[in-house]
Amino acid sequence: MEMKVFASFIWCALLLLQLSPGSHAREIYEKTLRNDPDDVVKPKEHHVDPTLSVFFKVDDLYLGKKMPIYFATNNNSNRTYLLSREEVGSIPFSSLKLPYLLEFFSIANSSPQAKAMETTLKLCELKPKKDEFKFCVTSLESMLDMTRGIFGLVKPKVLTTKILSSNHTLFQNYTFVKKPVEIYTTKMFACHAKAYPYLVYYCHGQKGHFTNKVFKIVLRGENGEKVEAVATCHMDTSTWDSGHVAFRVLGVRPGGSPVCHFLPADNLVWLAST
Ligand SMILES: *[C@@H]1O[C@H](CO)[C@@H](O)[C@H](O)[C@H]1NC(C)=O
Ligand SMILES: *[C@@H]1O[C@H](CO)[C@@H](O)[C@H](O)[C@H]1NC(C)=O
Ligand SMILES: *[C@@H]1O[C@H](CO)[C@@H](O)[C@H](O)[C@H]1NC(C)=O
Ligand SMILES: *[C@@H]1O[C@H](CO)[C@@H](O)[C@H](O)[C@H]1NC(C)=O
């Protein structure tokens, strides 16, 4: 028995050595092993959750940087454009109206779609945390109204991560093929498409003094695919929950070194253009 444990440990150590130094996969692996001694006996590849491979440090922002990244397409919605206010006009958007909505869209009560709709509605109804603003938009007009309210007379720019391949590999190694470019802005918010019968965006941003940085990063995947990615770096994480997964993945503390992450392809990043 002891021999088996020892053998597993050696196997594990060898595995760690094979992972490229500094890679996040390796960091996750090491953390997992350190925090849970049982995993030393039964190492499992699936403990490295690829979807966490979107976080990185500001020190990683250089030409030639190579790292494994998970680029979700996250196509939560079958629609790629927002409906007009007229089209959504009479459809309620409230978790209290869920039974009516399920009937309206002919969705079975206990189906995964019903659950997803409820999750989206509840998320949209959650009060914002004290240092953030948030809102959901269900139509093009409400999106434009919200951006006007936030940016005023400044015409905003919208950025997205573009996967320039018809044969996208969700998780693979990418290399930064150009020097990352910072997009200077003093205001920003991001919108994520959420599961719903029509396109609904959940948008949120930082309130008060703006401390984020936005970067455009051109990457080339091991399979040859090109990705023009948008990434944000949160320079001040002191107000974040200490249990935030990014801290565990990067091995940093709240208020410690900045946390950067790539944005999935279905996100819209609105910022003040200069
Ligand atoms: C998108 O449409 C397909 C086929 O009509 C359906 O199976 C799927 O559940 C839809 N996805 C969402 C997120 O509504
Ligand atoms: C979701 O993404 C996959 C992969 O990019 C694509 O093949 C598929 O058509 C998309 N589905 C929808 C409903 O947009
Ligand atoms: C990335 O490359 C390293 C070696 O350079 C390899 O061990 C690892 O499995 C690769 N990761 C992915 C996701 O392909
Ligand atoms: C898509 O990419 C995968 C992984 O790189 C490759 O094995 C496959 O042959 C590609 N398929 C096409 C149609 O290009």
mmCIF file with all atom_site columns, C-alpha atoms in Angstrom, residues 44-197:
data_model
loop_
_atom_site.group_PDB
_atom_site.id
_atom_site.type_symbol
_atom_site.label_atom_id
_atom_site.label_alt_id
_atom_site.label_comp_id
_atom_site.label_asym_id
_atom_site.label_entity_id
_atom_site.label_seq_id
_atom_site.pdbx_PDB_ins_code
_atom_site.Cartn_x
_atom_site.Cartn_y
_atom_site.Cartn_z
_atom_site.occupancy
_atom_site.B_iso_or_equiv
_atom_site.pdbx_formal_charge
_atom_site.auth_seq_id
_atom_site.auth_comp_id
_atom_site.auth_asym_id
_atom_site.auth_atom_id
_atom_site.pdbx_PDB_model_num
ATOM 1   C CA . LYS A 1 44  ? -6.683  12.980 -11.835 1.00 0.00 ? 44  LYS A CA 1
ATOM 2   C CA . GLU A 1 45  ? -6.162  14.991 -14.974 1.00 0.00 ? 45  GLU A CA 1
ATOM 3   C CA . HIS A 1 46  ? -9.658  16.505 -14.708 1.00 0.00 ? 46  HIS A CA 1
ATOM 4   C CA . HIS A 1 47  ? -8.640  18.410 -11.591 1.00 0.00 ? 47  HIS A CA 1
ATOM 5   C CA . VAL A 1 48  ? -7.142  20.902 -14.017 1.00 0.00 ? 48  VAL A CA 1
ATOM 6   C CA . ASP A 1 49  ? -10.340 22.617 -15.040 1.00 0.00 ? 49  ASP A CA 1
ATOM 7   C CA . PRO A 1 50  ? -9.514  24.056 -18.476 1.00 0.00 ? 50  PRO A CA 1
ATOM 8   C CA . THR A 1 51  ? -12.168 26.746 -18.165 1.00 0.00 ? 51  THR A CA 1
ATOM 9   C CA . LEU A 1 52  ? -9.985  28.363 -15.491 1.00 0.00 ? 52  LEU A CA 1
ATOM 10  C CA . SER A 1 53  ? -7.229  28.872 -18.058 1.00 0.00 ? 53  SER A CA 1
ATOM 11  C CA . VAL A 1 54  ? -8.321  32.391 -18.867 1.00 0.00 ? 54  VAL A CA 1
ATOM 12  C CA . PHE A 1 55  ? -6.475  34.074 -15.996 1.00 0.00 ? 55  PHE A CA 1
ATOM 13  C CA . PHE A 1 56  ? -2.959  35.442 -16.259 1.00 0.00 ? 56  PHE A CA 1
ATOM 14  C CA . LYS A 1 57  ? -0.657  38.031 -14.729 1.00 0.00 ? 57  LYS A CA 1
ATOM 15  C CA . VAL A 1 58  ? 0.389   41.420 -16.145 1.00 0.00 ? 58  VAL A CA 1
ATOM 16  C CA . ASP A 1 59  ? 3.943   40.067 -16.364 1.00 0.00 ? 59  ASP A CA 1
ATOM 17  C CA . ASP A 1 60  ? 2.674   37.683 -19.056 1.00 0.00 ? 60  ASP A CA 1
ATOM 18  C CA . LEU A 1 61  ? 1.879   40.524 -21.448 1.00 0.00 ? 61  LEU A CA 1
ATOM 19  C CA . TYR A 1 62  ? 4.766   40.244 -23.877 1.00 0.00 ? 62  TYR A CA 1
ATOM 20  C CA . LEU A 1 63  ? 5.384   39.196 -27.467 1.00 0.00 ? 63  LEU A CA 1
ATOM 21  C CA . GLY A 1 64  ? 6.170   35.492 -27.661 1.00 0.00 ? 64  GLY A CA 1
ATOM 22  C CA . LYS A 1 65  ? 4.380   34.545 -24.434 1.00 0.00 ? 65  LYS A CA 1
ATOM 23  C CA . LYS A 1 66  ? 2.978   31.035 -24.683 1.00 0.00 ? 66  LYS A CA 1
ATOM 24  C CA . MET A 1 67  ? 0.214   29.666 -22.477 1.00 0.00 ? 67  MET A CA 1
ATOM 25  C CA . PRO A 1 68  ? -2.722  27.289 -22.540 1.00 0.00 ? 68  PRO A CA 1
ATOM 26  C CA . ILE A 1 69  ? -5.976  29.248 -22.880 1.00 0.00 ? 69  ILE A CA 1
ATOM 27  C CA . TYR A 1 70  ? -9.606  28.216 -22.876 1.00 0.00 ? 70  TYR A CA 1
ATOM 28  C CA . PHE A 1 71  ? -11.512 30.367 -25.363 1.00 0.00 ? 71  PHE A CA 1
ATOM 29  C CA . ALA A 1 72  ? -15.177 29.688 -24.797 1.00 0.00 ? 72  ALA A CA 1
ATOM 30  C CA . THR A 1 73  ? -17.475 30.473 -27.637 1.00 0.00 ? 73  THR A CA 1
ATOM 31  C CA . ASN A 1 74  ? -20.192 30.443 -24.961 1.00 0.00 ? 74  ASN A CA 1
ATOM 32  C CA . ASN A 1 75  ? -22.944 30.631 -27.494 1.00 0.00 ? 75  ASN A CA 1
ATOM 33  C CA . ASN A 1 76  ? -25.681 30.845 -24.946 1.00 0.00 ? 76  ASN A CA 1
ATOM 34  C CA . SER A 1 77  ? -28.015 32.348 -27.434 1.00 0.00 ? 77  SER A CA 1
ATOM 35  C CA . ASN A 1 78  ? -29.193 31.155 -30.805 1.00 0.00 ? 78  ASN A CA 1
ATOM 36  C CA . ARG A 1 79  ? -29.478 34.768 -31.859 1.00 0.00 ? 79  ARG A CA 1
ATOM 37  C CA . THR A 1 80  ? -26.573 36.972 -32.669 1.00 0.00 ? 80  THR A CA 1
ATOM 38  C CA . TYR A 1 81  ? -28.437 40.265 -32.591 1.00 0.00 ? 81  TYR A CA 1
ATOM 39  C CA . LEU A 1 82  ? -30.716 41.956 -30.087 1.00 0.00 ? 82  LEU A CA 1
ATOM 40  C CA . LEU A 1 83  ? -34.407 42.239 -30.751 1.00 0.00 ? 83  LEU A CA 1
ATOM 41  C CA . SER A 1 84  ? -35.965 45.676 -31.118 1.00 0.00 ? 84  SER A CA 1
ATOM 42  C CA . ARG A 1 85  ? -37.818 47.269 -28.230 1.00 0.00 ? 85  ARG A CA 1
ATOM 43  C CA . GLU A 1 86  ? -41.009 46.872 -30.212 1.00 0.00 ? 86  GLU A CA 1
ATOM 44  C CA . GLU A 1 87  ? -40.462 43.129 -30.548 1.00 0.00 ? 87  GLU A CA 1
ATOM 45  C CA . VAL A 1 88  ? -39.790 42.556 -26.835 1.00 0.00 ? 88  VAL A CA 1
ATOM 46  C CA . GLY A 1 89  ? -42.233 45.266 -25.768 1.00 0.00 ? 89  GLY A CA 1
ATOM 47  C CA . SER A 1 90  ? -45.034 43.127 -24.427 1.00 0.00 ? 90  SER A CA 1
ATOM 48  C CA . ILE A 1 91  ? -42.940 40.220 -23.124 1.00 0.00 ? 91  ILE A CA 1
ATOM 49  C CA . PRO A 1 92  ? -42.377 40.560 -19.363 1.00 0.00 ? 92  PRO A CA 1
ATOM 50  C CA . PHE A 1 93  ? -38.841 40.099 -18.034 1.00 0.00 ? 93  PHE A CA 1
ATOM 51  C CA . SER A 1 94  ? -39.240 39.076 -14.410 1.00 0.00 ? 94  SER A CA 1
ATOM 52  C CA . SER A 1 95  ? -38.734 35.890 -12.401 1.00 0.00 ? 95  SER A CA 1
ATOM 53  C CA . LEU A 1 96  ? -42.193 36.462 -10.907 1.00 0.00 ? 96  LEU A CA 1
ATOM 54  C CA . LYS A 1 97  ? -43.594 35.971 -14.412 1.00 0.00 ? 97  LYS A CA 1
ATOM 55  C CA . LEU A 1 98  ? -41.655 32.766 -15.064 1.00 0.00 ? 98  LEU A CA 1
ATOM 56  C CA . PRO A 1 99  ? -44.734 30.468 -15.282 1.00 0.00 ? 99  PRO A CA 1
ATOM 57  C CA . TYR A 1 100 ? -46.276 32.811 -17.857 1.00 0.00 ? 100 TYR A CA 1
ATOM 58  C CA . LEU A 1 101 ? -42.985 33.053 -19.789 1.00 0.00 ? 101 LEU A CA 1
ATOM 59  C CA . LEU A 1 102 ? -42.555 29.279 -19.910 1.00 0.00 ? 102 LEU A CA 1
ATOM 60  C CA . GLU A 1 103 ? -46.015 28.957 -21.382 1.00 0.00 ? 103 GLU A CA 1
ATOM 61  C CA . PHE A 1 104 ? -45.391 31.844 -23.769 1.00 0.00 ? 104 PHE A CA 1
ATOM 62  C CA . PHE A 1 105 ? -42.218 30.211 -25.146 1.00 0.00 ? 105 PHE A CA 1
ATOM 63  C CA . SER A 1 106 ? -43.643 26.648 -24.906 1.00 0.00 ? 106 SER A CA 1
ATOM 64  C CA . ILE A 1 107 ? -40.898 25.527 -22.543 1.00 0.00 ? 107 ILE A CA 1
ATOM 65  C CA . ALA A 1 108 ? -41.502 22.580 -20.196 1.00 0.00 ? 108 ALA A CA 1
ATOM 66  C CA . ASN A 1 109 ? -41.595 23.489 -16.491 1.00 0.00 ? 109 ASN A CA 1
ATOM 67  C CA . SER A 1 110 ? -38.706 21.431 -15.177 1.00 0.00 ? 110 SER A CA 1
ATOM 68  C CA . SER A 1 111 ? -36.587 21.419 -18.358 1.00 0.00 ? 111 SER A CA 1
ATOM 69  C CA . PRO A 1 112 ? -32.960 22.634 -18.395 1.00 0.00 ? 112 PRO A CA 1
ATOM 70  C CA . GLN A 1 113 ? -34.130 25.573 -20.546 1.00 0.00 ? 113 GLN A CA 1
ATOM 71  C CA . ALA A 1 114 ? -36.621 26.593 -17.838 1.00 0.00 ? 114 ALA A CA 1
ATOM 72  C CA . LYS A 1 115 ? -33.876 26.369 -15.211 1.00 0.00 ? 115 LYS A CA 1
ATOM 73  C CA . ALA A 1 116 ? -31.547 28.450 -17.398 1.00 0.00 ? 116 ALA A CA 1
ATOM 74  C CA . MET A 1 117 ? -34.220 31.109 -17.892 1.00 0.00 ? 117 MET A CA 1
ATOM 75  C CA . GLU A 1 118 ? -34.801 31.296 -14.156 1.00 0.00 ? 118 GLU A CA 1
ATOM 76  C CA . THR A 1 119 ? -31.050 31.623 -13.532 1.00 0.00 ? 119 THR A CA 1
ATOM 77  C CA . THR A 1 120 ? -30.798 34.465 -16.042 1.00 0.00 ? 120 THR A CA 1
ATOM 78  C CA . LEU A 1 121 ? -33.804 36.323 -14.612 1.00 0.00 ? 121 LEU A CA 1
ATOM 79  C CA . LYS A 1 122 ? -32.507 35.948 -11.033 1.00 0.00 ? 122 LYS A CA 1
ATOM 80  C CA . LEU A 1 123 ? -29.055 37.154 -12.069 1.00 0.00 ? 123 LEU A CA 1
ATOM 81  C CA . CYS A 1 124 ? -30.601 40.208 -13.699 1.00 0.00 ? 124 CYS A CA 1
ATOM 82  C CA . GLU A 1 125 ? -32.600 40.938 -10.531 1.00 0.00 ? 125 GLU A CA 1
ATOM 83  C CA . LEU A 1 126 ? -29.629 40.653 -8.137  1.00 0.00 ? 126 LEU A CA 1
ATOM 84  C CA . LYS A 1 127 ? -28.619 43.909 -6.479  1.00 0.00 ? 127 LYS A CA 1
ATOM 85  C CA . PRO A 1 128 ? -25.183 45.123 -7.637  1.00 0.00 ? 128 PRO A CA 1
ATOM 86  C CA . LYS A 1 129 ? -22.242 44.781 -5.254  1.00 0.00 ? 129 LYS A CA 1
ATOM 87  C CA . LYS A 1 130 ? -21.241 48.062 -3.683  1.00 0.00 ? 130 LYS A CA 1
ATOM 88  C CA . ASP A 1 131 ? -18.370 48.802 -6.072  1.00 0.00 ? 131 ASP A CA 1
ATOM 89  C CA . GLU A 1 132 ? -20.099 47.788 -9.310  1.00 0.00 ? 132 GLU A CA 1
ATOM 90  C CA . PHE A 1 133 ? -22.941 48.769 -11.564 1.00 0.00 ? 133 PHE A CA 1
ATOM 91  C CA . LYS A 1 134 ? -24.940 46.175 -13.437 1.00 0.00 ? 134 LYS A CA 1
ATOM 92  C CA . PHE A 1 135 ? -27.976 45.871 -15.687 1.00 0.00 ? 135 PHE A CA 1
ATOM 93  C CA . CYS A 1 136 ? -29.496 43.521 -18.239 1.00 0.00 ? 136 CYS A CA 1
ATOM 94  C CA . VAL A 1 137 ? -30.615 44.525 -21.693 1.00 0.00 ? 137 VAL A CA 1
ATOM 95  C CA . THR A 1 138 ? -33.205 42.745 -23.778 1.00 0.00 ? 138 THR A CA 1
ATOM 96  C CA . SER A 1 139 ? -33.337 45.058 -26.774 1.00 0.00 ? 139 SER A CA 1
ATOM 97  C CA . LEU A 1 140 ? -31.036 47.074 -28.984 1.00 0.00 ? 140 LEU A CA 1
ATOM 98  C CA . GLU A 1 141 ? -32.676 50.320 -27.886 1.00 0.00 ? 141 GLU A CA 1
ATOM 99  C CA . SER A 1 142 ? -32.146 49.578 -24.198 1.00 0.00 ? 142 SER A CA 1
ATOM 100 C CA . MET A 1 143 ? -28.484 48.753 -24.897 1.00 0.00 ? 143 MET A CA 1
ATOM 101 C CA . LEU A 1 144 ? -28.042 52.105 -26.650 1.00 0.00 ? 144 LEU A CA 1
ATOM 102 C CA . ASP A 1 145 ? -29.905 53.975 -23.889 1.00 0.00 ? 145 ASP A CA 1
ATOM 103 C CA . MET A 1 146 ? -27.681 52.405 -21.246 1.00 0.00 ? 146 MET A CA 1
ATOM 104 C CA . THR A 1 147 ? -24.449 53.223 -23.097 1.00 0.00 ? 147 THR A CA 1
ATOM 105 C CA . ARG A 1 148 ? -25.632 56.802 -23.595 1.00 0.00 ? 148 ARG A CA 1
ATOM 106 C CA . GLY A 1 149 ? -26.401 57.029 -19.882 1.00 0.00 ? 149 GLY A CA 1
ATOM 107 C CA . ILE A 1 150 ? -22.949 55.768 -18.968 1.00 0.00 ? 150 ILE A CA 1
ATOM 108 C CA . PHE A 1 151 ? -20.759 57.473 -21.572 1.00 0.00 ? 151 PHE A CA 1
ATOM 109 C CA . GLY A 1 152 ? -22.807 60.618 -22.124 1.00 0.00 ? 152 GLY A CA 1
ATOM 110 C CA . LEU A 1 153 ? -21.622 62.496 -25.188 1.00 0.00 ? 153 LEU A CA 1
ATOM 111 C CA . VAL A 1 154 ? -18.480 60.402 -25.617 1.00 0.00 ? 154 VAL A CA 1
ATOM 112 C CA . LYS A 1 155 ? -19.033 57.932 -28.426 1.00 0.00 ? 155 LYS A CA 1
ATOM 113 C CA . PRO A 1 156 ? -18.216 54.489 -27.038 1.00 0.00 ? 156 PRO A CA 1
ATOM 114 C CA . LYS A 1 157 ? -16.254 51.780 -28.786 1.00 0.00 ? 157 LYS A CA 1
ATOM 115 C CA . VAL A 1 158 ? -17.209 48.142 -28.572 1.00 0.00 ? 158 VAL A CA 1
ATOM 116 C CA . LEU A 1 159 ? -14.595 45.390 -28.592 1.00 0.00 ? 159 LEU A CA 1
ATOM 117 C CA . THR A 1 160 ? -15.004 41.623 -28.819 1.00 0.00 ? 160 THR A CA 1
ATOM 118 C CA . THR A 1 161 ? -12.726 38.616 -28.871 1.00 0.00 ? 161 THR A CA 1
ATOM 119 C CA . LYS A 1 162 ? -12.678 37.248 -32.411 1.00 0.00 ? 162 LYS A CA 1
ATOM 120 C CA . ILE A 1 163 ? -11.853 33.631 -33.130 1.00 0.00 ? 163 ILE A CA 1
ATOM 121 C CA . LEU A 1 164 ? -10.720 33.649 -36.743 1.00 0.00 ? 164 LEU A CA 1
ATOM 122 C CA . SER A 1 165 ? -11.188 29.979 -37.438 1.00 0.00 ? 165 SER A CA 1
ATOM 123 C CA . SER A 1 166 ? -14.030 27.772 -38.514 1.00 0.00 ? 166 SER A CA 1
ATOM 124 C CA . ASN A 1 167 ? -12.417 24.898 -36.654 1.00 0.00 ? 167 ASN A CA 1
ATOM 125 C CA . HIS A 1 168 ? -11.957 26.272 -33.167 1.00 0.00 ? 168 HIS A CA 1
ATOM 126 C CA . THR A 1 169 ? -10.221 24.177 -30.517 1.00 0.00 ? 169 THR A CA 1
ATOM 127 C CA . LEU A 1 170 ? -11.630 25.198 -27.126 1.00 0.00 ? 170 LEU A CA 1
ATOM 128 C CA . PHE A 1 171 ? -8.480  24.556 -25.098 1.00 0.00 ? 171 PHE A CA 1
ATOM 129 C CA . GLN A 1 172 ? -4.969  24.672 -26.463 1.00 0.00 ? 172 GLN A CA 1
ATOM 130 C CA . ASN A 1 173 ? -1.634  26.471 -26.236 1.00 0.00 ? 173 ASN A CA 1
ATOM 131 C CA . TYR A 1 174 ? -1.501  29.925 -27.774 1.00 0.00 ? 174 TYR A CA 1
ATOM 132 C CA . THR A 1 175 ? 1.396   32.246 -28.489 1.00 0.00 ? 175 THR A CA 1
ATOM 133 C CA . PHE A 1 176 ? 1.185   36.046 -28.359 1.00 0.00 ? 176 PHE A CA 1
ATOM 134 C CA . VAL A 1 177 ? 2.240   36.862 -31.928 1.00 0.00 ? 177 VAL A CA 1
ATOM 135 C CA . LYS A 1 178 ? 2.175   40.647 -31.496 1.00 0.00 ? 178 LYS A CA 1
ATOM 136 C CA . LYS A 1 179 ? 3.073   42.932 -28.658 1.00 0.00 ? 179 LYS A CA 1
ATOM 137 C CA . PRO A 1 180 ? -0.116  43.347 -26.580 1.00 0.00 ? 180 PRO A CA 1
ATOM 138 C CA . VAL A 1 181 ? -1.623  46.798 -27.115 1.00 0.00 ? 181 VAL A CA 1
ATOM 139 C CA . GLU A 1 182 ? -3.276  48.706 -24.317 1.00 0.00 ? 182 GLU A CA 1
ATOM 140 C CA . ILE A 1 183 ? -6.555  50.433 -25.181 1.00 0.00 ? 183 ILE A CA 1
ATOM 141 C CA . TYR A 1 184 ? -6.647  53.492 -22.967 1.00 0.00 ? 184 TYR A CA 1
ATOM 142 C CA . THR A 1 185 ? -9.971  54.201 -21.382 1.00 0.00 ? 185 THR A CA 1
ATOM 143 C CA . THR A 1 186 ? -11.392 55.677 -18.216 1.00 0.00 ? 186 THR A CA 1
ATOM 144 C CA . LYS A 1 187 ? -14.723 53.884 -18.343 1.00 0.00 ? 187 LYS A CA 1
ATOM 145 C CA . MET A 1 188 ? -15.677 50.403 -19.336 1.00 0.00 ? 188 MET A CA 1
ATOM 146 C CA . PHE A 1 189 ? -18.267 47.731 -18.897 1.00 0.00 ? 189 PHE A CA 1
ATOM 147 C CA . ALA A 1 190 ? -18.645 44.227 -20.267 1.00 0.00 ? 190 ALA A CA 1
ATOM 148 C CA . CYS A 1 191 ? -21.789 42.437 -21.414 1.00 0.00 ? 191 CYS A CA 1
ATOM 149 C CA . HIS A 1 192 ? -22.229 38.668 -21.463 1.00 0.00 ? 192 HIS A CA 1
ATOM 150 C CA . ALA A 1 193 ? -24.900 36.830 -23.452 1.00 0.00 ? 193 ALA A CA 1
ATOM 151 C CA . LYS A 1 194 ? -27.046 34.746 -21.122 1.00 0.00 ? 194 LYS A CA 1
ATOM 152 C CA . ALA A 1 195 ? -29.169 31.665 -21.759 1.00 0.00 ? 195 ALA A CA 1
ATOM 153 C CA . TYR A 1 196 ? -32.646 32.864 -22.721 1.00 0.00 ? 196 TYR A CA 1
ATOM 154 C CA . PRO A 1 197 ? -35.113 32.292 -25.577 1.00 0.00 ? 197 PRO A CA 1
#
